[in-house]
PDB file of C-alpha atoms in Angstrom:
ATOM      1  CA  MET Z   1      -5.007  -6.212 -19.146  1.00 64.00           C
ATOM      2  CA  THR Z   2      -5.244  -9.276 -16.827  1.00 72.00           C
ATOM      3  CA  ASP Z   3      -7.222 -12.400 -16.853  1.00 75.00           C
ATOM      4  CA  PHE Z   4      -9.652 -11.420 -14.506  1.00 79.00           C
ATOM      5  CA  THR Z   5     -10.382  -7.751 -15.877  1.00 79.00           C
ATOM      6  CA  LYS Z   6     -11.376  -9.575 -19.030  1.00 80.00           C
ATOM      7  CA  THR Z   7     -13.681 -11.913 -17.392  1.00 83.00           C
ATOM      8  CA  LYS Z   8     -15.212  -9.476 -15.358  1.00 84.00           C
ATOM      9  CA  ILE Z   9     -16.037  -7.220 -18.643  1.00 86.00           C
ATOM     10  CA  THR Z  10     -17.368 -10.842 -20.317  1.00 88.00           C
ATOM     11  CA  PHE Z  11     -19.665 -11.607 -17.778  1.00 87.00           C
ATOM     12  CA  ALA Z  12     -20.760  -7.971 -17.586  1.00 89.00           C
ATOM     13  CA  LEU Z  13     -21.312  -8.166 -21.365  1.00 89.00           C
ATOM     14  CA  ALA Z  14     -23.248 -11.685 -21.282  1.00 90.00           C
ATOM     15  CA  LEU Z  15     -25.250 -10.014 -19.205  1.00 88.00           C
ATOM     16  CA  LEU Z  16     -26.297  -7.487 -21.664  1.00 89.00           C
ATOM     17  CA  GLY Z  17     -26.983  -9.623 -23.969  1.00 90.00           C
ATOM     18  CA  VAL Z  18     -29.136 -11.761 -21.877  1.00 88.00           C
ATOM     19  CA  LEU Z  19     -31.210  -8.230 -21.201  1.00 88.00           C
ATOM     20  CA  PHE Z  20     -31.186  -7.873 -25.310  1.00 87.00           C
ATOM     21  CA  ALA Z  21     -32.918 -10.757 -25.595  1.00 86.00           C
ATOM     22  CA  LEU Z  22     -35.872 -10.284 -22.598  1.00 85.00           C
ATOM     23  CA  HIS Z  23     -35.935  -6.528 -24.176  1.00 85.00           C
ATOM     24  CA  SER Z  24     -38.986  -7.940 -26.266  1.00 84.00           C
ATOM     25  CA  ILE Z  25     -40.797  -9.303 -23.259  1.00 84.00           C
ATOM     26  CA  VAL Z  26     -40.641  -6.106 -21.330  1.00 83.00           C
ATOM     27  CA  ASP Z  27     -42.148  -3.780 -24.477  1.00 84.00           C
ATOM     28  CA  ARG Z  28     -44.811  -6.647 -24.733  1.00 86.00           C
ATOM     29  CA  TYR Z  29     -45.704  -5.718 -20.623  1.00 84.00           C
ATOM     30  CA  PRO Z  30     -44.421  -2.140 -20.616  1.00 83.00           C
ATOM     31  CA  GLU Z  31     -46.442  -1.679 -17.359  1.00 84.00           C
ATOM     32  CA  ALA Z  32     -46.106  -5.362 -15.794  1.00 86.00           C
ATOM     33  CA  GLY Z  33     -45.270  -4.321 -11.630  1.00 81.00           C
ATOM     34  CA  PHE Z  34     -47.050  -3.581  -8.496  1.00 78.00           C
ATOM     35  CA  THR Z  35     -47.400  -0.553  -6.295  1.00 81.00           C
ATOM     36  CA  TYR Z  36     -45.727  -0.451  -2.697  1.00 75.00           C
ATOM     37  CA  PRO Z  37     -47.805   1.657  -0.220  1.00 72.00           C
ATOM     38  CA  VAL Z  38     -45.839   3.772   1.947  1.00 70.00           C
ATOM     39  CA  TYR Z  39     -48.503   5.364   4.492  1.00 66.00           C
ATOM     40  CA  GLU Z  40     -51.055   7.686   1.969  1.00 69.00           C
ATOM     41  CA  TYR Z  41     -48.597   7.374  -0.811  1.00 72.00           C
ATOM     42  CA  ARG Z  42     -48.297   4.626  -3.178  1.00 76.00           C
ATOM     43  CA  PHE Z  43     -45.532   4.051  -5.797  1.00 77.00           C
ATOM     44  CA  THR Z  44     -45.470   2.733  -8.552  1.00 83.00           C
ATOM     45  CA  LEU Z  45     -42.584  -0.371  -9.413  1.00 83.00           C
ATOM     46  CA  LYS Z  46     -42.810  -1.166 -12.698  1.00 87.00           C
ATOM     47  CA  LEU Z  47     -40.591  -4.071 -14.352  1.00 86.00           C
ATOM     48  CA  ALA Z  48     -39.046  -2.142 -17.086  1.00 88.00           C
ATOM     49  CA  TYR Z  49     -37.684   0.164 -14.417  1.00 88.00           C
ATOM     50  CA  ALA Z  50     -35.374  -2.508 -12.766  1.00 88.00           C
ATOM     51  CA  PHE Z  51     -34.455  -3.501 -16.738  1.00 90.00           C
ATOM     52  CA  TYR Z  52     -33.159  -0.179 -17.866  1.00 91.00           C
ATOM     53  CA  LEU Z  53     -31.225   0.492 -14.219  1.00 91.00           C
ATOM     54  CA  VAL Z  54     -29.191  -3.130 -14.689  1.00 91.00           C
ATOM     55  CA  ALA Z  55     -28.603  -2.787 -18.397  1.00 92.00           C
ATOM     56  CA  GLY Z  56     -27.613   1.205 -17.493  1.00 93.00           C
ATOM     57  CA  LEU Z  57     -25.168   0.182 -14.480  1.00 92.00           C
ATOM     58  CA  LEU Z  58     -23.843  -2.885 -16.617  1.00 92.00           C
ATOM     59  CA  SER Z  59     -22.916  -0.310 -19.163  1.00 93.00           C
ATOM     60  CA  PHE Z  60     -21.482   1.962 -17.091  1.00 93.00           C
ATOM     61  CA  SER Z  61     -19.375  -0.986 -15.496  1.00 91.00           C
ATOM     62  CA  VAL Z  62     -18.010  -1.724 -19.232  1.00 90.00           C
ATOM     63  CA  TYR Z  63     -17.238   1.820 -19.142  1.00 90.00           C
ATOM     64  CA  SER Z  64     -15.312   2.302 -16.027  1.00 88.00           C
ATOM     65  CA  TYR Z  65     -13.500  -1.149 -16.550  1.00 86.00           C
ATOM     66  CA  ALA Z  66     -12.552   0.381 -20.524  1.00 84.00           C
ATOM     67  CA  LEU Z  67     -11.589   3.784 -19.125  1.00 84.00           C
ATOM     68  CA  ALA Z  68      -9.317   2.227 -16.214  1.00 80.00           C
ATOM     69  CA  LEU Z  69      -7.014   0.355 -19.306  1.00 77.00           C
ATOM     70  CA  LEU Z  70      -6.377   3.977 -20.540  1.00 75.00           C
ATOM     71  CA  SER Z  71      -4.208   4.048 -16.783  1.00 65.00           C
ATOM     72  CA  GLU Z  72      -1.277   2.506 -15.877  1.00 55.00           C
ATOM     73  CA  ARG Z  73      -2.055   2.556 -12.408  1.00 58.00           C
ATOM     74  CA  PRO Z  74      -2.545  -0.334 -10.768  1.00 51.00           C
ATOM     75  CA  SER Z  75      -5.732   0.416  -9.163  1.00 56.00           C
ATOM     76  CA  SER Z  76      -7.723   3.501 -10.141  1.00 70.00           C
ATOM     77  CA  TRP Z  77     -10.670   5.000  -8.669  1.00 79.00           C
ATOM     78  CA  VAL Z  78     -12.859   4.544 -11.593  1.00 84.00           C
ATOM     79  CA  GLU Z  79     -12.392   0.442 -11.627  1.00 84.00           C
ATOM     80  CA  ARG Z  80     -13.443   0.680  -8.530  1.00 85.00           C
ATOM     81  CA  MET Z  81     -16.495   2.763  -9.438  1.00 88.00           C
ATOM     82  CA  GLY Z  82     -16.750  -0.124 -12.358  1.00 88.00           C
ATOM     83  CA  ASN Z  83     -16.942  -2.611  -9.532  1.00 89.00           C
ATOM     84  CA  TYR Z  84     -19.396  -0.961  -7.260  1.00 90.00           C
ATOM     85  CA  ALA Z  85     -21.709  -0.539 -10.357  1.00 91.00           C
ATOM     86  CA  TYR Z  86     -21.480  -4.111 -10.895  1.00 90.00           C
ATOM     87  CA  GLY Z  87     -22.369  -5.182  -7.367  1.00 88.00           C
ATOM     88  CA  VAL Z  88     -25.056  -3.198  -7.489  1.00 89.00           C
ATOM     89  CA  ALA Z  89     -26.147  -4.458 -11.347  1.00 90.00           C
ATOM     90  CA  VAL Z  90     -26.664  -8.061  -9.834  1.00 88.00           C
ATOM     91  CA  MET Z  91     -28.653  -7.064  -6.450  1.00 87.00           C
ATOM     92  CA  VAL Z  92     -30.982  -4.865  -8.713  1.00 88.00           C
ATOM     93  CA  PRO Z  93     -33.264  -8.095  -9.338  1.00 87.00           C
ATOM     94  CA  PRO Z  94     -32.990  -9.766  -5.674  1.00 86.00           C
ATOM     95  CA  LEU Z  95     -34.116  -5.880  -4.295  1.00 84.00           C
ATOM     96  CA  PHE Z  96     -37.025  -5.630  -6.684  1.00 86.00           C
ATOM     97  CA  GLY Z  97     -38.494  -9.721  -5.392  1.00 85.00           C
ATOM     98  CA  GLY Z  98     -37.913  -7.996  -2.293  1.00 81.00           C
ATOM     99  CA  LEU Z  99     -39.681  -5.095  -2.548  1.00 80.00           C
ATOM    100  CA  TYR Z 100     -42.553  -6.841  -4.240  1.00 82.00           C
ATOM    101  CA  LEU Z 101     -42.518  -9.553  -1.255  1.00 81.00           C
ATOM    102  CA  ALA Z 102     -42.810  -6.636   1.292  1.00 78.00           C
ATOM    103  CA  SER Z 103     -45.681  -5.147  -0.681  1.00 78.00           C
ATOM    104  CA  VAL Z 104     -47.482  -7.975  -0.538  1.00 78.00           C
ATOM    105  CA  LEU Z 105     -47.018  -8.372   3.735  1.00 76.00           C
ATOM    106  CA  ALA Z 106     -47.980  -4.779   3.754  1.00 71.00           C
ATOM    107  CA  GLU Z 107     -51.271  -5.703   2.107  1.00 72.00           C
ATOM    108  CA  TRP Z 108     -51.695  -8.489   4.284  1.00 74.00           C
ATOM    109  CA  VAL Z 109     -51.079  -6.522   7.367  1.00 65.00           C
ATOM    110  CA  GLY Z 110     -53.652  -3.992   6.126  1.00 60.00           C
ATOM    111  CA  GLU Z 111     -56.197  -6.595   5.402  1.00 55.00           C
ATOM    112  CA  SER Z 112     -55.861  -7.893   9.141  1.00 49.00           C
ATOM    113  CA  SER Z 113     -56.874  -6.945  12.565  1.00 47.00           C
ATOM    114  CA  LEU Z 114     -53.373  -5.124  12.677  1.00 47.00           C
ATOM    115  CA  ALA Z 115     -54.182  -2.560   9.779  1.00 46.00           C
ATOM    116  CA  TRP Z 116     -52.797   0.060  11.643  1.00 44.00           C
ATOM    117  CA  ALA Z 117     -49.049  -1.482  11.343  1.00 53.00           C
ATOM    118  CA  ALA Z 118     -49.479  -1.830   7.315  1.00 54.00           C
ATOM    119  CA  PRO Z 119     -47.669   1.828   6.578  1.00 62.00           C
ATOM    120  CA  ALA Z 120     -44.893   1.116   9.800  1.00 68.00           C
ATOM    121  CA  VAL Z 121     -44.757  -2.414   8.051  1.00 64.00           C
ATOM    122  CA  ALA Z 122     -43.829  -0.767   4.785  1.00 65.00           C
ATOM    123  CA  LEU Z 123     -41.824   1.812   5.188  1.00 70.00           C
ATOM    124  CA  SER Z 124     -39.222  -0.562   7.377  1.00 75.00           C
ATOM    125  CA  LEU Z 125     -39.379  -3.591   5.111  1.00 72.00           C
ATOM    126  CA  ALA Z 126     -38.206  -1.123   2.113  1.00 73.00           C
ATOM    127  CA  ILE Z 127     -35.636   0.302   4.335  1.00 79.00           C
ATOM    128  CA  LEU Z 128     -34.103  -3.272   5.348  1.00 80.00           C
ATOM    129  CA  TRP Z 129     -34.292  -4.060   1.420  1.00 76.00           C
ATOM    130  CA  LEU Z 130     -32.264  -0.826   0.693  1.00 81.00           C
ATOM    131  CA  VAL Z 131     -30.172  -1.523   3.358  1.00 85.00           C
ATOM    132  CA  VAL Z 132     -29.191  -5.051   2.551  1.00 84.00           C
ATOM    133  CA  TRP Z 133     -29.024  -4.390  -0.994  1.00 80.00           C
ATOM    134  CA  GLN Z 134     -26.780  -1.724  -0.544  1.00 83.00           C
ATOM    135  CA  ALA Z 135     -24.645  -3.618   1.903  1.00 88.00           C
ATOM    136  CA  VAL Z 136     -24.492  -6.963  -0.475  1.00 86.00           C
ATOM    137  CA  ALA Z 137     -23.347  -4.225  -3.273  1.00 84.00           C
ATOM    138  CA  ILE Z 138     -20.357  -3.173  -1.191  1.00 86.00           C
ATOM    139  CA  PHE Z 139     -19.091  -5.845  -0.326  1.00 88.00           C
ATOM    140  CA  LEU Z 140     -19.308  -7.775  -3.864  1.00 85.00           C
ATOM    141  CA  ARG Z 141     -17.046  -4.415  -4.778  1.00 83.00           C
ATOM    142  CA  GLY Z 142     -14.521  -5.501  -1.689  1.00 84.00           C
ATOM    143  CA  ARG Z 143     -14.382  -9.003  -3.348  1.00 85.00           C
ATOM    144  CA  LEU Z 144     -13.902  -7.636  -7.132  1.00 85.00           C
ATOM    145  CA  SER Z 145     -11.373  -5.173  -5.756  1.00 82.00           C
ATOM    146  CA  ASP Z 146      -9.495  -7.343  -3.670  1.00 83.00           C
ATOM    147  CA  GLN Z 147      -9.271 -10.186  -6.902  1.00 84.00           C
ATOM    148  CA  ASP Z 148      -8.192  -7.209  -8.538  1.00 83.00           C
ATOM    149  CA  ARG Z 149      -5.169  -6.944  -6.644  1.00 83.00           C
ATOM    150  CA  VAL Z 150      -4.539 -10.134  -6.728  1.00 85.00           C
ATOM    151  CA  SER Z 151      -4.577 -10.759 -10.733  1.00 85.00           C
ATOM    152  CA  LYS Z 152      -3.041  -7.334 -10.863  1.00 85.00           C
ATOM    153  CA  MET Z 153       0.007  -8.331  -8.337  1.00 86.00           C
ATOM    154  CA  GLU Z 154       0.573 -12.168 -10.361  1.00 87.00           C
ATOM    155  CA  GLN Z 155       0.752 -10.199 -13.380  1.00 85.00           C
ATOM    156  CA  MET Z 156       3.630  -7.974 -12.322  1.00 87.00           C
ATOM    157  CA  GLU Z 157       5.100 -10.917 -10.888  1.00 89.00           C
ATOM    158  CA  GLN Z 158       5.644 -12.356 -14.645  1.00 90.00           C
ATOM    159  CA  GLN Z 159       6.033  -8.809 -16.200  1.00 90.00           C
ATOM    160  CA  GLU Z 160       8.808  -8.672 -13.441  1.00 91.00           C
ATOM    161  CA  GLN Z 161      10.753 -11.912 -14.472  1.00 91.00           C
ATOM    162  CA  ALA Z 162      10.185 -11.743 -18.120  1.00 93.00           C
ATOM    163  CA  ALA Z 163      11.805  -8.200 -17.935  1.00 92.00           C
ATOM    164  CA  LEU Z 164      15.432 -10.070 -16.168  1.00 90.00           C
ATOM    165  CA  ASN Z 165      14.974 -12.091 -18.624  1.00 92.00           C
ATOM    166  CA  ARG Z 166      15.399  -9.862 -21.732  1.00 92.00           C
ATOM    167  CA  ALA Z 167      17.608  -7.613 -19.979  1.00 91.00           C
ATOM    168  CA  LYS Z 168      19.986 -10.418 -19.178  1.00 91.00           C
ATOM    169  CA  GLU Z 169      19.316 -11.864 -23.556  1.00 92.00           C
ATOM    170  CA  LEU Z 170      20.017  -8.453 -24.739  1.00 91.00           C
ATOM    171  CA  PHE Z 171      23.072  -7.524 -22.238  1.00 89.00           C
ATOM    172  CA  ASP Z 172      24.360 -10.919 -24.060  1.00 90.00           C
ATOM    173  CA  GLY Z 173      23.633  -9.904 -27.374  1.00 90.00           C
ATOM    174  CA  ASP Z 174      25.629  -6.235 -27.112  1.00 87.00           C
ATOM    175  CA  HIS Z 175      22.448  -4.557 -26.744  1.00 89.00           C
ATOM    176  CA  TRP Z 176      23.360  -2.648 -23.711  1.00 87.00           C
ATOM    177  CA  ASP Z 177      20.771   0.759 -23.781  1.00 89.00           C
ATOM    178  CA  VAL Z 178      17.682  -1.585 -24.068  1.00 91.00           C
ATOM    179  CA  ALA Z 179      19.377  -4.115 -21.704  1.00 91.00           C
ATOM    180  CA  VAL Z 180      19.216  -1.069 -19.021  1.00 90.00           C
ATOM    181  CA  ILE Z 181      15.960  -0.213 -19.967  1.00 91.00           C
ATOM    182  CA  GLU Z 182      14.303  -4.066 -19.252  1.00 92.00           C
ATOM    183  CA  ALA Z 183      16.229  -4.163 -16.194  1.00 91.00           C
ATOM    184  CA  TRP Z 184      14.150  -0.632 -14.878  1.00 90.00           C
ATOM    185  CA  LYS Z 185      11.114  -2.201 -16.217  1.00 91.00           C
ATOM    186  CA  ALA Z 186      11.311  -4.945 -13.651  1.00 91.00           C
ATOM    187  CA  ILE Z 187      12.232  -2.554 -10.577  1.00 90.00           C
ATOM    188  CA  GLU Z 188       9.383  -1.013 -11.872  1.00 88.00           C
ATOM    189  CA  ALA Z 189       7.075  -3.961 -11.475  1.00 89.00           C
ATOM    190  CA  ARG Z 190       8.573  -4.744  -8.525  1.00 90.00           C
ATOM    191  CA  LEU Z 191       7.607  -1.606  -7.180  1.00 88.00           C
ATOM    192  CA  ARG Z 192       4.215  -1.407  -7.968  1.00 87.00           C
ATOM    193  CA  ARG Z 193       3.907  -4.695  -6.543  1.00 88.00           C
ATOM    194  CA  VAL Z 194       4.840  -3.910  -3.180  1.00 88.00           C
ATOM    195  CA  LEU Z 195       3.230  -0.916  -3.131  1.00 87.00           C
ATOM    196  CA  LEU Z 196      -0.363  -2.083  -4.241  1.00 85.00           C
ATOM    197  CA  LYS Z 197       0.142  -5.580  -1.768  1.00 86.00           C
ATOM    198  CA  ARG Z 198       0.557  -2.587   0.833  1.00 85.00           C
ATOM    199  CA  ARG Z 199      -2.583  -0.821  -0.523  1.00 82.00           C
ATOM    200  CA  ILE Z 200      -0.080   1.946  -0.806  1.00 80.00           C
ATOM    201  CA  ARG Z 201      -1.099   5.011  -3.459  1.00 78.00           C
ATOM    202  CA  ALA Z 202       1.290   6.960  -5.013  1.00 75.00           C
ATOM    203  CA  LYS Z 203       1.022  10.705  -5.884  1.00 72.00           C
ATOM    204  CA  ASN Z 204       0.997   9.607  -9.470  1.00 70.00           C
ATOM    205  CA  ASP Z 205       2.076   7.334 -12.386  1.00 70.00           C
ATOM    206  CA  GLY Z 206       5.896   9.000 -12.354  1.00 73.00           C
ATOM    207  CA  ALA Z 207       8.886   7.068 -11.639  1.00 75.00           C
ATOM    208  CA  HIS Z 208      10.144   9.919  -9.011  1.00 78.00           C
ATOM    209  CA  ALA Z 209       6.449   9.778  -6.916  1.00 80.00           C
ATOM    210  CA  MET Z 210       6.250   5.866  -6.928  1.00 81.00           C
ATOM    211  CA  ILE Z 211      10.258   5.364  -5.715  1.00 81.00           C
ATOM    212  CA  ASP Z 212       9.308   8.426  -2.774  1.00 83.00           C
ATOM    213  CA  ALA Z 213       5.920   6.339  -1.624  1.00 84.00           C
ATOM    214  CA  ALA Z 214       8.283   3.282  -1.665  1.00 84.00           C
ATOM    215  CA  VAL Z 215      10.698   4.774   0.604  1.00 83.00           C
ATOM    216  CA  ARG Z 216       8.422   6.895   2.747  1.00 84.00           C
ATOM    217  CA  ALA Z 217       6.792   3.363   3.417  1.00 83.00           C
ATOM    218  CA  GLY Z 218      10.166   1.688   4.517  1.00 84.00           C
ATOM    219  CA  LEU Z 219       9.847  -0.564   1.688  1.00 84.00           C
ATOM    220  CA  VAL Z 220      12.995   0.055   0.324  1.00 84.00           C
ATOM    221  CA  PRO Z 221      15.994  -0.051   2.484  1.00 82.00           C
ATOM    222  CA  LYS Z 222      18.962   2.802   2.815  1.00 80.00           C
ATOM    223  CA  THR Z 223      21.578   1.067   1.304  1.00 77.00           C
ATOM    224  CA  SER Z 224      18.958   0.330  -1.914  1.00 83.00           C
ATOM    225  CA  GLN Z 225      18.385   4.218  -2.697  1.00 83.00           C
ATOM    226  CA  THR Z 226      21.185   5.388  -4.117  1.00 83.00           C
ATOM    227  CA  LEU Z 227      21.416   2.646  -6.225  1.00 85.00           C
ATOM    228  CA  LEU Z 228      17.770   3.111  -7.333  1.00 85.00           C
ATOM    229  CA  GLU Z 229      18.832   6.617  -7.910  1.00 84.00           C
ATOM    230  CA  GLU Z 230      21.929   5.388 -10.324  1.00 84.00           C
ATOM    231  CA  LEU Z 231      19.790   2.782 -12.187  1.00 86.00           C
ATOM    232  CA  ARG Z 232      17.240   5.911 -12.927  1.00 84.00           C
ATOM    233  CA  GLN Z 233      19.986   7.913 -13.753  1.00 85.00           C
ATOM    234  CA  GLN Z 234      21.548   5.470 -16.042  1.00 86.00           C
ATOM    235  CA  TRP Z 235      17.991   4.379 -17.086  1.00 86.00           C
ATOM    236  CA  ASN Z 236      17.861   8.108 -18.551  1.00 85.00           C
ATOM    237  CA  THR Z 237      21.244   7.677 -20.606  1.00 84.00           C
ATOM    238  CA  ALA Z 238      19.764   4.233 -22.042  1.00 85.00           C
ATOM    239  CA  VAL Z 239      16.233   5.860 -23.570  1.00 84.00           C
ATOM    240  CA  SER Z 240      18.430   9.554 -24.590  1.00 82.00           C
ATOM    241  CA  THR Z 241      20.905   9.580 -27.699  1.00 80.00           C
ATOM    242  CA  GLU Z 242      23.739   9.231 -25.104  1.00 81.00           C
ATOM    243  CA  PRO Z 243      25.649   5.663 -25.960  1.00 82.00           C
ATOM    244  CA  ILE Z 244      25.957   3.948 -22.931  1.00 85.00           C
ATOM    245  CA  SER Z 245      29.114   1.793 -22.403  1.00 85.00           C
ATOM    246  CA  LYS Z 246      29.218  -2.055 -21.382  1.00 87.00           C
ATOM    247  CA  GLU Z 247      30.691  -1.458 -18.291  1.00 88.00           C
ATOM    248  CA  SER Z 248      28.217   0.714 -17.122  1.00 87.00           C
ATOM    249  CA  ALA Z 249      25.059  -1.855 -18.434  1.00 87.00           C
ATOM    250  CA  ALA Z 250      26.536  -4.398 -16.689  1.00 90.00           C
ATOM    251  CA  ALA Z 251      26.933  -2.142 -13.205  1.00 88.00           C
ATOM    252  CA  ALA Z 252      23.201  -1.448 -14.022  1.00 88.00           C
ATOM    253  CA  LEU Z 253      21.548  -5.211 -14.380  1.00 89.00           C
ATOM    254  CA  SER Z 254      23.986  -5.412 -10.993  1.00 90.00           C
ATOM    255  CA  ALA Z 255      22.517  -2.875  -9.094  1.00 88.00           C
ATOM    256  CA  ALA Z 256      18.758  -4.381 -10.292  1.00 89.00           C
ATOM    257  CA  ARG Z 257      19.631  -7.788  -8.889  1.00 89.00           C
ATOM    258  CA  HIS Z 258      20.587  -6.406  -5.614  1.00 89.00           C
ATOM    259  CA  ILE Z 259      17.665  -3.708  -5.328  1.00 88.00           C
ATOM    260  CA  LEU Z 260      15.259  -6.764  -6.101  1.00 88.00           C
ATOM    261  CA  ALA Z 261      16.720  -8.584  -3.633  1.00 87.00           C
ATOM    262  CA  THR Z 262      16.233  -6.042  -1.012  1.00 87.00           C
ATOM    263  CA  ILE Z 263      12.699  -4.909  -1.547  1.00 85.00           C
ATOM    264  CA  SER Z 264      10.677  -7.941  -0.151  1.00 79.00           C
ATOM    265  CA  THR Z 265       7.232  -9.159  -1.739  1.00 76.00           C
ATOM    266  CA  ASP Z 266       6.623 -10.504   1.885  1.00 69.00           C
ATOM    267  CA  ASP Z 267       3.290  -9.219   4.301  1.00 54.00           C
ATOM    268  CA  PRO Z 268       5.644  -7.278   7.048  1.00 44.00           C
ATOM    269  CA  ILE Z 269       3.006  -8.666   9.702  1.00 40.00           C
ATOM    270  CA  LYS Z 270       2.726 -12.396   7.873  1.00 43.00           C
ATOM    271  CA  ALA Z 271       6.451 -12.152   8.072  1.00 39.00           C
ATOM    272  CA  ALA Z 272       6.865 -11.356  11.819  1.00 34.00           C
ATOM    273  CA  LYS Z 273       4.618 -14.103  12.614  1.00 39.00           C
ATOM    274  CA  ARG Z 274       6.852 -16.860  10.650  1.00 36.00           C
ATOM    275  CA  ALA Z 275       9.843 -14.932  12.172  1.00 34.00           C
ATOM    276  CA  VAL Z 276       8.306 -16.101  16.159  1.00 34.00           C
TER     277      VAL Z 276
END
């Protein structure tokens, strides 16, 4: 879990706490609200509707974040749904207030010499507020998703460096099999980071699917693809009951360092601009 995900969950729970504190006021005035006229129809919009809608959306966002924690994928549709629900939830109060102001304006137009235009004004304002509501909610979802990507890439960079340090320490301590496992963890962290940075999704969470996606995207040079497969085979040996030799472990760590040196984490467009 990244620090940003913790922050999102904390804010959602804090807003739910505020709603819980306001629950007694909503229960005390269950009929509070206003009517919204649309031609011959008059829709009743109660304050309780907005209250329970926000509470439901925030609860769904927390639930989505919790489900996303069960997956190892750096970005999942469940988390994006949680971001969308969060964005919609925080925009419900402005929508409710905007509809109230629109109803007041429609009533004023209806009482003026432009009474014939009141239904059209009410309908147009309602559609406008709904479009703005959705546009802002989608914008907030995009900002949250972008911040998720940045936080996860930073976390993977830290995991990569920590795995490399542990691999060296374990190799020096003659724990050759665990050293190979840690070296592979560093490779996985690098591949997940570059795939996430370029918004490339593998078919599944498996190592082969991730390698295939990186190779197809041209992120792994041909000189490193063979080393990558060999390192994966050495990892299979390390996690099995078959012992691994010091020489094999040393070769695995050397291959890992070479692979990491050839997988660039720079944005190819920015790199090209710097070259020019």
